[in-house]
């Protein structure tokens, strides 16, 4: 049985392009694997708290020495990390806000990428002291942007800070493979947007077939 962690980062509860993509992906997966487990985390509706000085002190404290207050400060982080640990596939549906992550998604990343839980830190490793502790997961990144042309040589080349940021932190989520489906032109609302949205939705069945088929084949 596959466990999918669905994460929605859009502030919109309706008319959200990324939520619609995630709905399509999850429904398609359940059609192929009806007993798959779906864990949903809606960051848009319930944004995680930002880390604080006290939170950082608790995270870096020896777990055996943490006070009750410090354990309480890390309780949400522990729950979020547990969800990531249990997932085989992370479905991250997020719009691009101001060329990067929504604040709620960045807050989630800061709660989840945590010393002693998702990575270790050892200066004996030299200039690469951080080492992820999780592995074996796949990530499907479903995005939407108001503008377009973020590829090399295109109009907005270099302005997409969402995908690269997710790609950088993904290894600390245990991700070893990432697939991205993107909708562009959202703020233009013209034919190009309609075509981009249609292409994105049309891509989902083949991606689910490949990913789900690989998992079920490996399990069999």
Short mmCIF file of N, CA, C and O in Angstrom, two decimals, residues 1-6 36-41 77-90 108 112 117-118 134-138 173-174 215:
data_model
loop_
_atom_site.label_atom_id
_atom_site.label_comp_id
_atom_site.label_asym_id
_atom_site.label_seq_id
_atom_site.Cartn_x
_atom_site.Cartn_y
_atom_site.Cartn_z
N UNK A 1 0.84 -1.19 0.00
CA UNK A 1 0.00 0.00 0.00
C UNK A 1 0.88 1.25 0.00
O UNK A 1 1.81 1.35 0.80
N UNK A 2 0.56 2.17 -0.87
CA UNK A 2 1.32 3.42 -0.97
C UNK A 2 0.71 4.46 -0.04
O UNK A 2 -0.52 4.61 0.03
N UNK A 3 1.56 5.19 0.66
CA UNK A 3 1.11 6.33 1.46
C UNK A 3 1.50 7.61 0.75
O UNK A 3 2.68 7.84 0.48
N UNK A 4 0.50 8.42 0.43
CA UNK A 4 0.72 9.69 -0.24
C UNK A 4 0.48 10.82 0.75
O UNK A 4 -0.56 10.85 1.43
N UNK A 5 1.43 11.73 0.85
CA UNK A 5 1.25 12.94 1.65
C UNK A 5 0.93 14.08 0.71
O UNK A 5 1.77 14.48 -0.10
N UNK A 6 -0.31 14.56 0.80
CA UNK A 6 -0.72 15.70 -0.03
C UNK A 6 -0.56 16.99 0.77
O UNK A 6 -1.11 17.14 1.86
N UNK A 36 -4.72 2.87 -1.43
CA UNK A 36 -3.63 3.80 -1.07
C UNK A 36 -4.09 4.68 0.09
O UNK A 36 -5.26 5.06 0.20
N UNK A 37 -3.15 5.03 0.97
CA UNK A 37 -3.46 5.89 2.11
C UNK A 37 -3.12 7.33 1.74
O UNK A 37 -2.02 7.61 1.27
N UNK A 38 -4.07 8.22 1.96
CA UNK A 38 -3.87 9.64 1.67
C UNK A 38 -3.82 10.43 2.98
O UNK A 38 -4.76 10.38 3.78
N UNK A 39 -2.71 11.12 3.21
CA UNK A 39 -2.59 12.01 4.36
C UNK A 39 -2.56 13.44 3.80
O UNK A 39 -1.75 13.75 2.93
N UNK A 40 -3.48 14.28 4.27
CA UNK A 40 -3.60 15.63 3.73
C UNK A 40 -3.16 16.67 4.75
O UNK A 40 -3.55 16.61 5.92
N UNK A 41 -2.36 17.62 4.29
CA UNK A 41 -1.91 18.73 5.12
C UNK A 41 -2.16 20.01 4.35
O UNK A 41 -1.55 20.28 3.34
N UNK A 77 6.24 20.41 14.88
CA UNK A 77 7.34 19.94 14.03
C UNK A 77 7.40 18.43 14.02
O UNK A 77 7.56 17.80 12.96
N UNK A 78 7.26 17.80 15.19
CA UNK A 78 7.30 16.35 15.27
C UNK A 78 6.18 15.72 14.46
O UNK A 78 6.39 14.73 13.74
N UNK A 79 4.97 16.30 14.54
CA UNK A 79 3.84 15.75 13.78
C UNK A 79 4.08 15.88 12.27
O UNK A 79 3.81 14.94 11.50
N UNK A 80 4.57 17.04 11.86
CA UNK A 80 4.81 17.26 10.44
C UNK A 80 5.90 16.32 9.91
O UNK A 80 5.80 15.79 8.80
N UNK A 81 6.94 16.12 10.69
CA UNK A 81 8.01 15.22 10.28
C UNK A 81 7.52 13.78 10.24
O UNK A 81 7.86 13.01 9.33
N UNK A 82 6.69 13.40 11.20
CA UNK A 82 6.11 12.05 11.19
C UNK A 82 5.35 11.81 9.88
O UNK A 82 5.43 10.72 9.30
N UNK A 83 4.61 12.81 9.43
CA UNK A 83 3.87 12.67 8.18
C UNK A 83 4.80 12.44 7.00
O UNK A 83 4.53 11.61 6.12
N UNK A 84 5.90 13.18 6.97
CA UNK A 84 6.88 13.01 5.89
C UNK A 84 7.53 11.64 5.97
O UNK A 84 7.69 10.95 4.95
N UNK A 85 7.90 11.22 7.17
CA UNK A 85 8.56 9.92 7.34
C UNK A 85 7.69 8.78 6.83
O UNK A 85 8.20 7.83 6.21
N UNK A 86 6.39 8.86 7.06
CA UNK A 86 5.49 7.78 6.70
C UNK A 86 5.15 7.76 5.22
O UNK A 86 4.65 6.76 4.71
N UNK A 87 5.42 8.84 4.51
CA UNK A 87 5.01 8.96 3.11
C UNK A 87 5.97 8.25 2.17
O UNK A 87 7.18 8.29 2.34
N UNK A 88 5.39 7.60 1.17
CA UNK A 88 6.17 7.07 0.06
C UNK A 88 6.28 8.11 -1.05
O UNK A 88 7.31 8.20 -1.73
N UNK A 89 5.22 8.88 -1.21
CA UNK A 89 5.15 9.90 -2.26
C UNK A 89 4.59 11.18 -1.67
O UNK A 89 3.56 11.16 -0.99
N UNK A 90 5.27 12.29 -1.90
CA UNK A 90 4.81 13.60 -1.46
C UNK A 90 4.24 14.33 -2.67
O UNK A 90 4.93 14.49 -3.69
N UNK A 108 6.47 25.61 6.75
CA UNK A 108 6.44 24.14 6.83
C UNK A 108 7.84 23.56 6.65
O UNK A 108 8.27 22.68 7.40
N UNK A 112 10.07 21.25 9.26
CA UNK A 112 10.35 19.85 8.89
C UNK A 112 11.83 19.57 8.71
O UNK A 112 12.32 18.49 9.08
N UNK A 117 16.33 15.07 13.24
CA UNK A 117 15.15 14.37 12.74
C UNK A 117 15.26 14.08 11.25
O UNK A 117 15.08 12.94 10.83
N UNK A 118 15.54 15.10 10.45
CA UNK A 118 15.64 14.88 9.00
C UNK A 118 17.06 15.06 8.48
O UNK A 118 17.31 14.82 7.30
N UNK A 134 16.58 10.70 5.86
CA UNK A 134 15.47 10.03 5.20
C UNK A 134 15.85 9.72 3.76
O UNK A 134 16.78 10.30 3.21
N UNK A 135 15.10 8.82 3.14
CA UNK A 135 15.36 8.48 1.74
C UNK A 135 14.25 7.63 1.17
O UNK A 135 13.29 7.27 1.85
N UNK A 136 14.37 7.34 -0.11
CA UNK A 136 13.44 6.43 -0.78
C UNK A 136 12.11 7.00 -1.18
O UNK A 136 11.20 6.26 -1.56
N UNK A 137 11.96 8.33 -1.15
CA UNK A 137 10.68 8.94 -1.46
C UNK A 137 10.69 9.61 -2.83
O UNK A 137 11.75 9.98 -3.35
N UNK A 138 9.50 9.80 -3.36
CA UNK A 138 9.32 10.55 -4.61
C UNK A 138 8.51 11.80 -4.30
O UNK A 138 7.72 11.83 -3.36
N UNK A 173 13.88 15.87 2.80
CA UNK A 173 12.58 15.22 2.97
C UNK A 173 12.66 13.76 2.57
O UNK A 173 11.65 13.05 2.60
N UNK A 174 13.84 13.32 2.18
CA UNK A 174 14.01 11.93 1.75
C UNK A 174 13.70 11.70 0.30
O UNK A 174 13.56 10.57 -0.15
N UNK A 215 5.62 1.42 -8.47
CA UNK A 215 5.48 1.02 -7.07
C UNK A 215 4.80 -0.33 -6.95
O UNK A 215 5.26 -1.20 -6.21
#
